[in-house]
mmCIF file of C-alpha atoms in Angstrom:
data_model
loop_
_atom_site.group_PDB
_atom_site.id
_atom_site.type_symbol
_atom_site.label_atom_id
_atom_site.label_comp_id
_atom_site.label_asym_id
_atom_site.label_seq_id
_atom_site.Cartn_x
_atom_site.Cartn_y
_atom_site.Cartn_z
ATOM 1 C CA MET A 102 33.097 17.334 -41.675
ATOM 2 C CA ALA A 103 29.976 19.140 -42.831
ATOM 3 C CA LYS A 104 29.626 22.663 -41.525
ATOM 4 C CA SER A 105 26.253 23.815 -42.870
ATOM 5 C CA ALA A 106 22.986 22.731 -41.256
ATOM 6 C CA LEU A 107 19.267 23.401 -41.404
ATOM 7 C CA VAL A 108 17.502 22.824 -38.074
ATOM 8 C CA VAL A 109 13.780 22.375 -38.633
ATOM 9 C CA GLY A 110 11.857 23.345 -35.522
ATOM 10 C CA ALA A 111 14.677 25.543 -34.265
ATOM 11 C CA SER A 112 12.467 27.351 -31.740
ATOM 12 C CA GLY A 113 11.488 24.120 -29.938
ATOM 13 C CA ILE A 114 13.128 22.180 -27.130
ATOM 14 C CA SER A 115 15.097 19.753 -29.307
ATOM 15 C CA GLY A 116 15.762 22.139 -32.175
ATOM 16 C CA SER A 117 17.098 24.972 -30.036
ATOM 17 C CA ALA A 118 19.444 22.614 -28.185
ATOM 18 C CA THR A 119 20.668 21.237 -31.515
ATOM 19 C CA ALA A 120 21.290 24.703 -32.929
ATOM 20 C CA THR A 121 23.219 25.676 -29.786
ATOM 21 C CA LEU A 122 25.461 22.624 -30.023
ATOM 22 C CA LEU A 123 26.121 23.122 -33.739
ATOM 23 C CA ASN A 124 27.084 26.732 -33.083
ATOM 24 C CA ALA A 125 29.539 25.581 -30.434
ATOM 25 C CA HIS A 126 31.138 23.373 -33.092
ATOM 26 C CA GLN A 127 31.425 26.284 -35.549
ATOM 27 C CA TRP A 128 28.675 25.204 -37.950
ATOM 28 C CA THR A 129 26.678 27.623 -40.059
ATOM 29 C CA VAL A 130 23.142 27.132 -38.759
ATOM 30 C CA HIS A 131 19.844 28.043 -40.377
ATOM 31 C CA GLY A 132 16.825 27.631 -38.108
ATOM 32 C CA LEU A 133 13.432 27.028 -39.690
ATOM 33 C CA ALA A 134 10.208 27.672 -37.792
ATOM 34 C CA ARG A 135 6.731 28.996 -38.408
ATOM 35 C CA ARG A 136 7.559 31.802 -35.987
ATOM 36 C CA PRO A 137 11.358 32.073 -35.801
ATOM 37 C CA VAL A 138 12.883 33.482 -32.637
ATOM 38 C CA ASP A 139 16.113 35.400 -32.347
ATOM 39 C CA ALA A 140 18.916 33.098 -31.253
ATOM 40 C CA PRO A 141 22.671 33.756 -31.296
ATOM 41 C CA GLY A 142 24.354 32.334 -34.374
ATOM 42 C CA VAL A 143 21.127 31.073 -35.985
ATOM 43 C CA HIS A 144 19.959 32.466 -39.315
ATOM 44 C CA PRO A 145 16.140 32.487 -39.135
ATOM 45 C CA VAL A 146 14.052 30.889 -41.871
ATOM 46 C CA LYS A 147 10.296 31.469 -41.723
ATOM 47 C CA ALA A 148 8.197 28.749 -43.342
ATOM 48 C CA ASP A 149 4.931 26.878 -42.940
ATOM 49 C CA LEU A 150 5.804 23.269 -43.741
ATOM 50 C CA THR A 151 2.154 22.421 -44.326
ATOM 51 C CA ASP A 152 2.323 24.684 -47.415
ATOM 52 C CA ALA A 153 4.493 23.152 -50.141
ATOM 53 C CA ALA A 154 4.854 26.382 -52.130
ATOM 54 C CA ASP A 155 5.736 28.465 -49.071
ATOM 55 C CA THR A 156 8.288 25.843 -47.996
ATOM 56 C CA ALA A 157 9.921 25.703 -51.432
ATOM 57 C CA ALA A 158 10.171 29.499 -51.569
ATOM 58 C CA ALA A 159 11.730 29.670 -48.095
ATOM 59 C CA LEU A 160 14.353 27.055 -49.000
ATOM 60 C CA LYS A 161 15.288 28.208 -52.501
ATOM 61 C CA ASP A 162 18.483 30.015 -51.464
ATOM 62 C CA LEU A 163 19.658 27.474 -48.866
ATOM 63 C CA ASP A 164 22.247 24.766 -49.439
ATOM 64 C CA PRO A 165 22.571 22.825 -46.165
ATOM 65 C CA GLU A 166 24.658 19.682 -45.998
ATOM 66 C CA VAL A 167 22.798 18.250 -43.015
ATOM 67 C CA VAL A 168 19.133 18.645 -42.082
ATOM 68 C CA PHE A 169 17.754 18.014 -38.583
ATOM 69 C CA ILE A 170 13.958 17.549 -38.398
ATOM 70 C CA THR A 171 12.807 18.173 -34.828
ATOM 71 C CA THR A 172 9.229 19.380 -35.290
ATOM 72 C CA TRP A 173 5.645 18.134 -35.605
ATOM 73 C CA LEU A 174 2.106 19.519 -35.340
ATOM 74 C CA ARG A 175 -0.466 17.934 -33.040
ATOM 75 C CA GLN A 176 -3.868 17.268 -34.628
ATOM 76 C CA ASP A 177 -7.240 16.098 -33.312
ATOM 77 C CA SER A 178 -6.883 12.506 -34.536
ATOM 78 C CA GLU A 179 -4.114 10.124 -35.515
ATOM 79 C CA ALA A 180 -5.391 10.115 -39.097
ATOM 80 C CA GLU A 181 -4.885 13.876 -39.174
ATOM 81 C CA ASN A 182 -1.524 13.563 -37.413
ATOM 82 C CA ILE A 183 -0.439 11.236 -40.207
ATOM 83 C CA ARG A 184 -1.770 13.413 -43.009
ATOM 84 C CA VAL A 185 -0.315 16.683 -41.710
ATOM 85 C CA ASN A 186 3.031 15.516 -40.335
ATOM 86 C CA SER A 187 3.927 13.279 -43.266
ATOM 87 C CA ALA A 188 3.116 16.176 -45.604
ATOM 88 C CA MET A 189 5.419 18.444 -43.611
ATOM 89 C CA VAL A 190 8.357 16.043 -44.052
ATOM 90 C CA ARG A 191 7.516 15.544 -47.718
ATOM 91 C CA ASN A 192 7.223 19.285 -48.414
ATOM 92 C CA LEU A 193 10.523 19.951 -46.660
ATOM 93 C CA LEU A 194 12.473 17.270 -48.524
ATOM 94 C CA ASP A 195 10.849 18.157 -51.845
ATOM 95 C CA GLY A 196 11.876 21.769 -51.261
ATOM 96 C CA LEU A 197 15.473 20.688 -50.670
ATOM 97 C CA ARG A 198 15.632 18.390 -53.687
ATOM 98 C CA SER A 199 18.722 18.763 -55.909
ATOM 99 C CA LYS A 200 20.426 20.775 -53.201
ATOM 100 C CA SER A 201 23.625 19.814 -51.371
ATOM 101 C CA VAL A 202 21.967 17.679 -48.665
ATOM 102 C CA ARG A 203 24.015 14.612 -47.752
ATOM 103 C CA HIS A 204 22.312 13.572 -44.474
ATOM 104 C CA VAL A 205 18.864 14.042 -42.885
ATOM 105 C CA ALA A 206 18.156 13.244 -39.229
ATOM 106 C CA LEU A 207 14.568 12.782 -38.046
ATOM 107 C CA VAL A 208 13.571 13.004 -34.372
ATOM 108 C CA THR A 209 10.580 10.865 -33.399
ATOM 109 C CA GLY A 210 10.223 9.168 -29.993
ATOM 110 C CA LEU A 211 9.064 6.230 -27.930
ATOM 111 C CA LYS A 212 5.565 6.308 -29.399
ATOM 112 C CA HIS A 213 7.303 4.204 -32.024
ATOM 113 C CA TYR A 214 7.099 1.408 -29.424
ATOM 114 C CA LEU A 215 4.170 2.578 -27.275
ATOM 115 C CA GLY A 216 1.714 3.564 -29.993
ATOM 116 C CA PRO A 217 0.121 6.908 -30.897
ATOM 117 C CA PHE A 218 -1.891 9.044 -28.491
ATOM 118 C CA GLU A 219 -5.187 7.334 -29.392
ATOM 119 C CA ALA A 220 -3.769 3.904 -28.446
ATOM 120 C CA TYR A 221 -0.952 4.979 -26.124
ATOM 121 C CA GLY A 222 0.437 2.163 -23.981
ATOM 122 C CA LYS A 223 -2.405 -0.184 -24.933
ATOM 123 C CA GLY A 224 -2.624 -3.539 -26.662
ATOM 124 C CA THR A 225 0.381 -5.787 -27.207
ATOM 125 C CA LEU A 226 3.579 -3.817 -26.695
ATOM 126 C CA PRO A 227 7.196 -4.892 -27.192
ATOM 127 C CA GLN A 228 9.212 -5.970 -24.179
ATOM 128 C CA THR A 229 11.135 -3.335 -22.260
ATOM 129 C CA PRO A 230 13.754 -2.033 -22.402
ATOM 130 C CA PHE A 231 12.816 -1.006 -25.930
ATOM 131 C CA ARG A 232 15.366 -1.904 -28.608
ATOM 132 C CA GLU A 233 15.621 -0.556 -32.125
ATOM 133 C CA GLU A 234 15.225 -3.953 -33.779
ATOM 134 C CA GLN A 235 11.715 -4.260 -32.335
ATOM 135 C CA GLY A 236 9.431 -3.687 -35.305
ATOM 136 C CA ARG A 237 6.553 -1.332 -35.838
ATOM 137 C CA LEU A 238 3.277 -1.918 -34.047
ATOM 138 C CA ASP A 239 0.307 -2.998 -36.151
ATOM 139 C CA VAL A 240 -1.364 0.376 -35.749
ATOM 140 C CA ALA A 241 -1.411 3.647 -37.689
ATOM 141 C CA ASN A 242 1.238 6.009 -36.316
ATOM 142 C CA PHE A 243 2.422 9.363 -37.641
ATOM 143 C CA TYR A 244 6.022 8.510 -36.699
ATOM 144 C CA TYR A 245 5.913 5.650 -39.194
ATOM 145 C CA ALA A 246 4.488 7.957 -41.850
ATOM 146 C CA GLN A 247 7.265 10.486 -41.237
ATOM 147 C CA GLU A 248 9.865 7.745 -41.528
ATOM 148 C CA ASP A 249 8.378 6.515 -44.803
ATOM 149 C CA GLU A 250 8.624 10.004 -46.312
ATOM 150 C CA LEU A 251 12.258 10.202 -45.168
ATOM 151 C CA PHE A 252 13.136 6.780 -46.584
ATOM 152 C CA ALA A 253 11.504 7.526 -49.935
ATOM 153 C CA ALA A 254 13.278 10.869 -50.326
ATOM 154 C CA ALA A 255 16.636 9.334 -49.313
ATOM 155 C CA GLU A 256 16.284 6.649 -51.975
ATOM 156 C CA ARG A 257 15.250 9.235 -54.549
ATOM 157 C CA ASP A 258 17.906 11.866 -53.782
ATOM 158 C CA GLY A 259 20.809 9.773 -52.491
ATOM 159 C CA PHE A 260 21.335 11.221 -49.019
ATOM 160 C CA THR A 261 21.868 9.160 -45.854
ATOM 161 C CA TRP A 262 19.457 9.315 -42.934
ATOM 162 C CA SER A 263 19.176 8.627 -39.217
ATOM 163 C CA VAL A 264 16.131 8.350 -36.948
ATOM 164 C CA HIS A 265 16.380 9.284 -33.266
ATOM 165 C CA ARG A 266 13.926 8.077 -30.622
ATOM 166 C CA PRO A 267 14.181 10.012 -27.334
ATOM 167 C CA HIS A 268 12.175 9.268 -24.225
ATOM 168 C CA THR A 269 10.493 12.288 -22.583
ATOM 169 C CA VAL A 270 12.674 15.303 -23.442
ATOM 170 C CA ILE A 271 13.841 17.773 -20.791
ATOM 171 C CA GLY A 272 14.748 21.216 -22.078
ATOM 172 C CA ARG A 273 13.770 24.842 -22.382
ATOM 173 C CA ALA A 274 11.180 26.192 -24.812
ATOM 174 C CA VAL A 275 8.094 28.370 -24.545
ATOM 175 C CA GLY A 276 4.936 27.381 -26.376
ATOM 176 C CA ASN A 277 6.019 23.757 -26.790
ATOM 177 C CA ALA A 278 3.426 20.969 -26.921
ATOM 178 C CA MET A 279 5.563 18.422 -25.045
ATOM 179 C CA ASN A 280 7.294 20.079 -22.132
ATOM 180 C CA MET A 281 7.434 18.020 -18.922
ATOM 181 C CA GLY A 282 10.303 19.889 -17.265
ATOM 182 C CA THR A 283 8.716 23.326 -17.465
ATOM 183 C CA THR A 284 5.285 21.888 -16.678
ATOM 184 C CA LEU A 285 6.596 20.402 -13.431
ATOM 185 C CA ALA A 286 8.376 23.668 -12.605
ATOM 186 C CA VAL A 287 5.123 25.599 -13.047
ATOM 187 C CA TYR A 288 3.188 23.013 -11.030
ATOM 188 C CA ALA A 289 5.725 23.140 -8.197
ATOM 189 C CA THR A 290 5.604 26.940 -8.227
ATOM 190 C CA LEU A 291 1.814 26.910 -7.970
ATOM 191 C CA CYS A 292 1.982 24.436 -5.078
ATOM 192 C CA ARG A 293 4.543 26.551 -3.232
ATOM 193 C CA GLU A 294 2.821 29.894 -3.812
ATOM 194 C CA LEU A 295 -0.660 28.602 -2.907
ATOM 195 C CA GLY A 296 0.204 26.064 -0.214
ATOM 196 C CA ARG A 297 -1.089 23.137 -2.226
ATOM 197 C CA PRO A 298 0.275 19.607 -1.748
ATOM 198 C CA PHE A 299 2.995 18.727 -4.256
ATOM 199 C CA ARG A 300 1.431 15.437 -5.269
ATOM 200 C CA PHE A 301 2.671 13.022 -7.920
ATOM 201 C CA PRO A 302 -0.090 12.993 -10.560
ATOM 202 C CA GLY A 303 0.635 9.676 -12.259
ATOM 203 C CA SER A 304 0.325 5.928 -11.873
ATOM 204 C CA ALA A 305 1.731 3.516 -9.319
ATOM 205 C CA ALA A 306 3.606 1.801 -12.168
ATOM 206 C CA GLN A 307 5.496 5.027 -12.874
ATOM 207 C CA TRP A 308 5.926 5.932 -9.193
ATOM 208 C CA ASN A 309 7.490 2.584 -8.327
ATOM 209 C CA GLY A 310 9.011 1.426 -11.613
ATOM 210 C CA LEU A 311 12.320 2.251 -13.240
ATOM 211 C CA THR A 312 12.366 4.806 -16.033
ATOM 212 C CA ASP A 313 14.718 7.054 -17.993
ATOM 213 C CA MET A 314 14.518 10.401 -19.801
ATOM 214 C CA THR A 315 16.324 12.421 -22.477
ATOM 215 C CA ASP A 316 17.975 15.793 -21.965
ATOM 216 C CA ALA A 317 17.596 17.899 -25.118
ATOM 217 C CA ARG A 318 21.359 18.485 -24.985
ATOM 218 C CA GLN A 319 21.958 14.719 -24.977
ATOM 219 C CA LEU A 320 19.675 14.323 -27.976
ATOM 220 C CA ALA A 321 21.600 17.078 -29.767
ATOM 221 C CA ARG A 322 24.878 15.277 -29.079
ATOM 222 C CA GLN A 323 23.575 12.112 -30.701
ATOM 223 C CA LEU A 324 22.181 14.026 -33.684
ATOM 224 C CA LEU A 325 25.588 15.591 -34.309
ATOM 225 C CA TRP A 326 27.350 12.265 -33.768
ATOM 226 C CA ALA A 327 25.111 10.421 -36.253
ATOM 227 C CA ALA A 328 25.484 13.161 -38.862
ATOM 228 C CA THR A 329 29.279 12.912 -38.730
ATOM 229 C CA THR A 330 29.797 9.164 -38.169
ATOM 230 C CA PRO A 331 29.676 7.040 -41.342
ATOM 231 C CA ALA A 332 28.849 3.869 -39.381
ATOM 232 C CA ALA A 333 25.658 5.527 -38.092
ATOM 233 C CA ALA A 334 24.219 6.135 -41.565
ATOM 234 C CA ASN A 335 20.783 4.746 -42.442
ATOM 235 C CA GLN A 336 19.963 3.540 -38.949
ATOM 236 C CA ALA A 337 17.537 4.295 -36.111
ATOM 237 C CA PHE A 338 18.773 4.968 -32.585
ATOM 238 C CA ASN A 339 17.228 5.217 -29.157
ATOM 239 C CA ILE A 340 18.559 8.145 -27.161
ATOM 240 C CA VAL A 341 18.306 8.627 -23.390
ATOM 241 C CA ASN A 342 20.558 10.139 -20.739
ATOM 242 C CA GLY A 343 22.172 6.895 -19.680
ATOM 243 C CA ASP A 344 20.904 6.668 -16.096
ATOM 244 C CA VAL A 345 17.692 5.215 -14.648
ATOM 245 C CA PHE A 346 15.566 6.314 -11.689
ATOM 246 C CA ARG A 347 12.229 5.828 -9.967
ATOM 247 C CA TRP A 348 9.784 8.707 -9.719
ATOM 248 C CA ASN A 349 9.380 8.097 -5.980
ATOM 249 C CA TRP A 350 13.038 9.215 -5.735
ATOM 250 C CA MET A 351 13.035 11.983 -8.370
ATOM 251 C CA TRP A 352 9.826 13.556 -7.040
ATOM 252 C CA GLU A 353 11.556 14.160 -3.707
ATOM 253 C CA ARG A 354 14.515 15.787 -5.484
ATOM 254 C CA ILE A 355 12.254 18.121 -7.458
ATOM 255 C CA ALA A 356 10.321 19.008 -4.297
ATOM 256 C CA GLN A 357 13.560 19.875 -2.493
ATOM 257 C CA TRP A 358 14.680 22.156 -5.321
ATOM 258 C CA PHE A 359 11.505 24.215 -4.917
ATOM 259 C CA GLY A 360 11.593 24.168 -1.120
ATOM 260 C CA LEU A 361 8.610 21.830 -0.873
ATOM 261 C CA GLU A 362 7.753 18.628 0.898
ATOM 262 C CA ALA A 363 6.548 15.925 -1.454
ATOM 263 C CA ALA A 364 3.024 14.839 -0.569
ATOM 264 C CA PRO A 365 2.488 11.129 0.147
ATOM 265 C CA PHE A 366 1.433 9.098 -2.888
ATOM 266 C CA ASP A 367 -1.661 6.953 -2.324
ATOM 267 C CA GLY A 368 -1.639 5.181 -5.698
ATOM 268 C CA GLU A 369 -4.498 7.200 -7.186
ATOM 269 C CA VAL A 370 -3.944 8.923 -10.530
ATOM 270 C CA LEU A 371 -4.773 12.628 -10.218
ATOM 271 C CA PRO A 372 -3.880 14.221 -13.579
ATOM 272 C CA LEU A 373 -2.241 17.618 -13.775
ATOM 273 C CA GLU A 374 -4.816 18.561 -16.391
ATOM 274 C CA THR A 375 -7.422 18.232 -13.621
ATOM 275 C CA GLN A 376 -5.303 19.828 -10.904
ATOM 276 C CA MET A 377 -4.333 22.832 -13.070
ATOM 277 C CA LYS A 378 -7.539 23.337 -15.066
ATOM 278 C CA ASP A 379 -8.450 26.612 -13.334
ATOM 279 C CA ASP A 380 -4.925 27.930 -12.798
ATOM 280 C CA ALA A 381 -4.525 30.286 -15.780
ATOM 281 C CA PRO A 382 -5.683 33.400 -13.861
ATOM 282 C CA VAL A 383 -3.743 32.237 -10.788
ATOM 283 C CA TRP A 384 -0.532 31.996 -12.822
ATOM 284 C CA ARG A 385 -1.153 35.412 -14.364
ATOM 285 C CA LYS A 386 -1.364 36.876 -10.866
ATOM 286 C CA ILE A 387 1.842 35.093 -9.789
ATOM 287 C CA ALA A 388 3.573 36.415 -12.914
ATOM 288 C CA GLU A 389 2.502 39.965 -12.117
ATOM 289 C CA GLN A 390 3.608 39.697 -8.478
ATOM 290 C CA HIS A 391 7.058 38.349 -9.389
ATOM 291 C CA GLY A 392 7.659 40.235 -12.646
ATOM 292 C CA LEU A 393 7.737 37.113 -14.792
ATOM 293 C CA VAL A 394 8.030 37.448 -18.563
ATOM 294 C CA GLU A 395 5.357 34.878 -19.531
ATOM 295 C CA PRO A 396 1.967 35.261 -17.838
ATOM 296 C CA ASP A 397 0.205 32.802 -20.166
ATOM 297 C CA LEU A 398 0.084 29.419 -18.424
ATOM 298 C CA ASP A 399 -0.787 27.613 -21.657
ATOM 299 C CA ARG A 400 2.506 28.716 -23.237
ATOM 300 C CA LEU A 401 4.553 27.274 -20.386
ATOM 301 C CA ALA A 402 2.786 24.106 -19.266
ATOM 302 C CA SER A 403 1.550 21.068 -21.198
ATOM 303 C CA PRO A 404 -0.309 19.052 -18.541
ATOM 304 C CA TRP A 405 -1.928 16.688 -21.059
ATOM 305 C CA HIS A 406 1.441 15.406 -22.284
ATOM 306 C CA THR A 407 2.982 15.147 -18.821
ATOM 307 C CA ASP A 408 -0.113 13.190 -17.734
ATOM 308 C CA ALA A 409 0.330 10.800 -20.668
ATOM 309 C CA ASP A 410 3.904 10.033 -19.629
ATOM 310 C CA LEU A 411 3.415 9.888 -15.864
ATOM 311 C CA GLY A 412 0.144 7.982 -16.130
ATOM 312 C CA ARG A 413 1.460 5.042 -18.141
ATOM 313 C CA PRO A 414 0.436 1.686 -16.653
ATOM 314 C CA ILE A 415 3.737 0.018 -17.546
ATOM 315 C CA GLU A 416 7.413 0.492 -16.744
ATOM 316 C CA VAL A 417 9.202 2.176 -19.660
ATOM 317 C CA MET A 418 12.942 1.990 -20.242
ATOM 318 C CA THR A 419 15.118 2.294 -23.321
ATOM 319 C CA ASP A 420 18.161 0.316 -24.439
ATOM 320 C CA MET A 421 21.129 2.347 -25.733
ATOM 321 C CA SER A 422 23.424 -0.512 -26.736
ATOM 322 C CA LYS A 423 23.199 0.090 -30.467
ATOM 323 C CA SER A 424 24.751 3.559 -30.527
ATOM 324 C CA ARG A 425 27.107 2.698 -27.661
ATOM 325 C CA ARG A 426 28.618 -0.104 -29.742
ATOM 326 C CA LEU A 427 29.209 2.392 -32.555
ATOM 327 C CA GLY A 428 31.029 4.834 -30.285
ATOM 328 C CA PHE A 429 28.418 7.235 -28.902
ATOM 329 C CA ASP A 430 29.387 7.513 -25.236
ATOM 330 C CA ALA A 431 27.802 10.767 -24.007
ATOM 331 C CA TYR A 432 26.089 10.678 -20.593
ATOM 332 C CA GLN A 433 23.813 13.104 -18.762
ATOM 333 C CA PRO A 434 22.531 12.688 -15.166
ATOM 334 C CA THR A 435 18.764 13.244 -15.242
ATOM 335 C CA GLU A 436 18.629 14.985 -11.857
ATOM 336 C CA ASP A 437 21.070 17.558 -13.260
ATOM 337 C CA SER A 438 18.862 17.924 -16.344
ATOM 338 C CA PHE A 439 15.969 19.027 -14.152
ATOM 339 C CA SER A 440 18.031 21.310 -11.904
ATOM 340 C CA ASP A 441 19.829 22.912 -14.873
ATOM 341 C CA LEU A 442 16.461 23.606 -16.505
ATOM 342 C CA PHE A 443 14.931 25.034 -13.323
ATOM 343 C CA GLU A 444 17.915 27.340 -12.832
ATOM 344 C CA ARG A 445 17.616 28.556 -16.415
ATOM 345 C CA LEU A 446 13.868 29.146 -16.082
ATOM 346 C CA ARG A 447 14.506 31.187 -12.952
ATOM 347 C CA ALA A 448 17.352 33.166 -14.540
ATOM 348 C CA GLU A 449 15.133 34.003 -17.519
ATOM 349 C CA ARG A 450 12.274 35.009 -15.179
ATOM 350 C CA LEU A 451 9.925 32.329 -16.432
ATOM 351 C CA ILE A 452 9.438 31.075 -12.859
ATOM 352 C CA PRO A 453 9.989 33.042 -9.615
#
């Protein structure tokens, strides 16, 4: 079994969970980020993947056997998303060329099936639950561009690859662009502290329909499994927790955790981006009152992304049969994912 890994995006939700799991399995872990953070057992690597020369210099003394790519940079248009994020994958794999890499895992997501932000959930979509054999949509998508860079480098350099497609990821990170769990924790805290109604912000389709989610720890388990399972080589896999729920049930559970009553849902979409647009100074005051370590609301909450997920007009579920047939049997209850995260946020004084 390989024991040396490079986790790209090690300070993010998925990357930090992956690094933690690898450490628990006695791997040597290098964590690459633009702004590395101190983490037990992770050797920090500072690099800007948009800069080919800087990336090559940062990687010159590393010889990882497995590489986990868990990062991306949001841009103002999908054309820019494609240009920047494909270049990041290309610069990384060019910088590792002729090294000891034998496997590269790329984390993308369900926008593979739903389309990019500019066309999210629109047009003709594949049938749910989404399955890996469903092809690409006929639309430009930075996930496809990332995959193409991975496939080309694998053919050139002879390593195996895997692609992992989580649903909305639940996990802990500060300053992350896609962070529903912490966003909902901050929203619930604001509602409790200010006496606001804890109102579901999304669509009736999401409120009433079945859905699933992905714990960052569950994603990390599949990443490790694919990197060490020969039958998983050169394949794409969906990855979710393994249970399903309706938001009209989960919203009550989240409300109870924060000591709130869930407000009735009248079917109207009321985005968090609208509800929280003036809350930055309010959160700073709450942080001061409770001695919290992060007073900057923008570093904790990502309302725009939570709105995109909770506002979808269609039911979204993911099929896990492919990896199950190959032996991946990990399971994670989603309600526990939320409560575990909330407890950690409270213990680290990120919420009161």
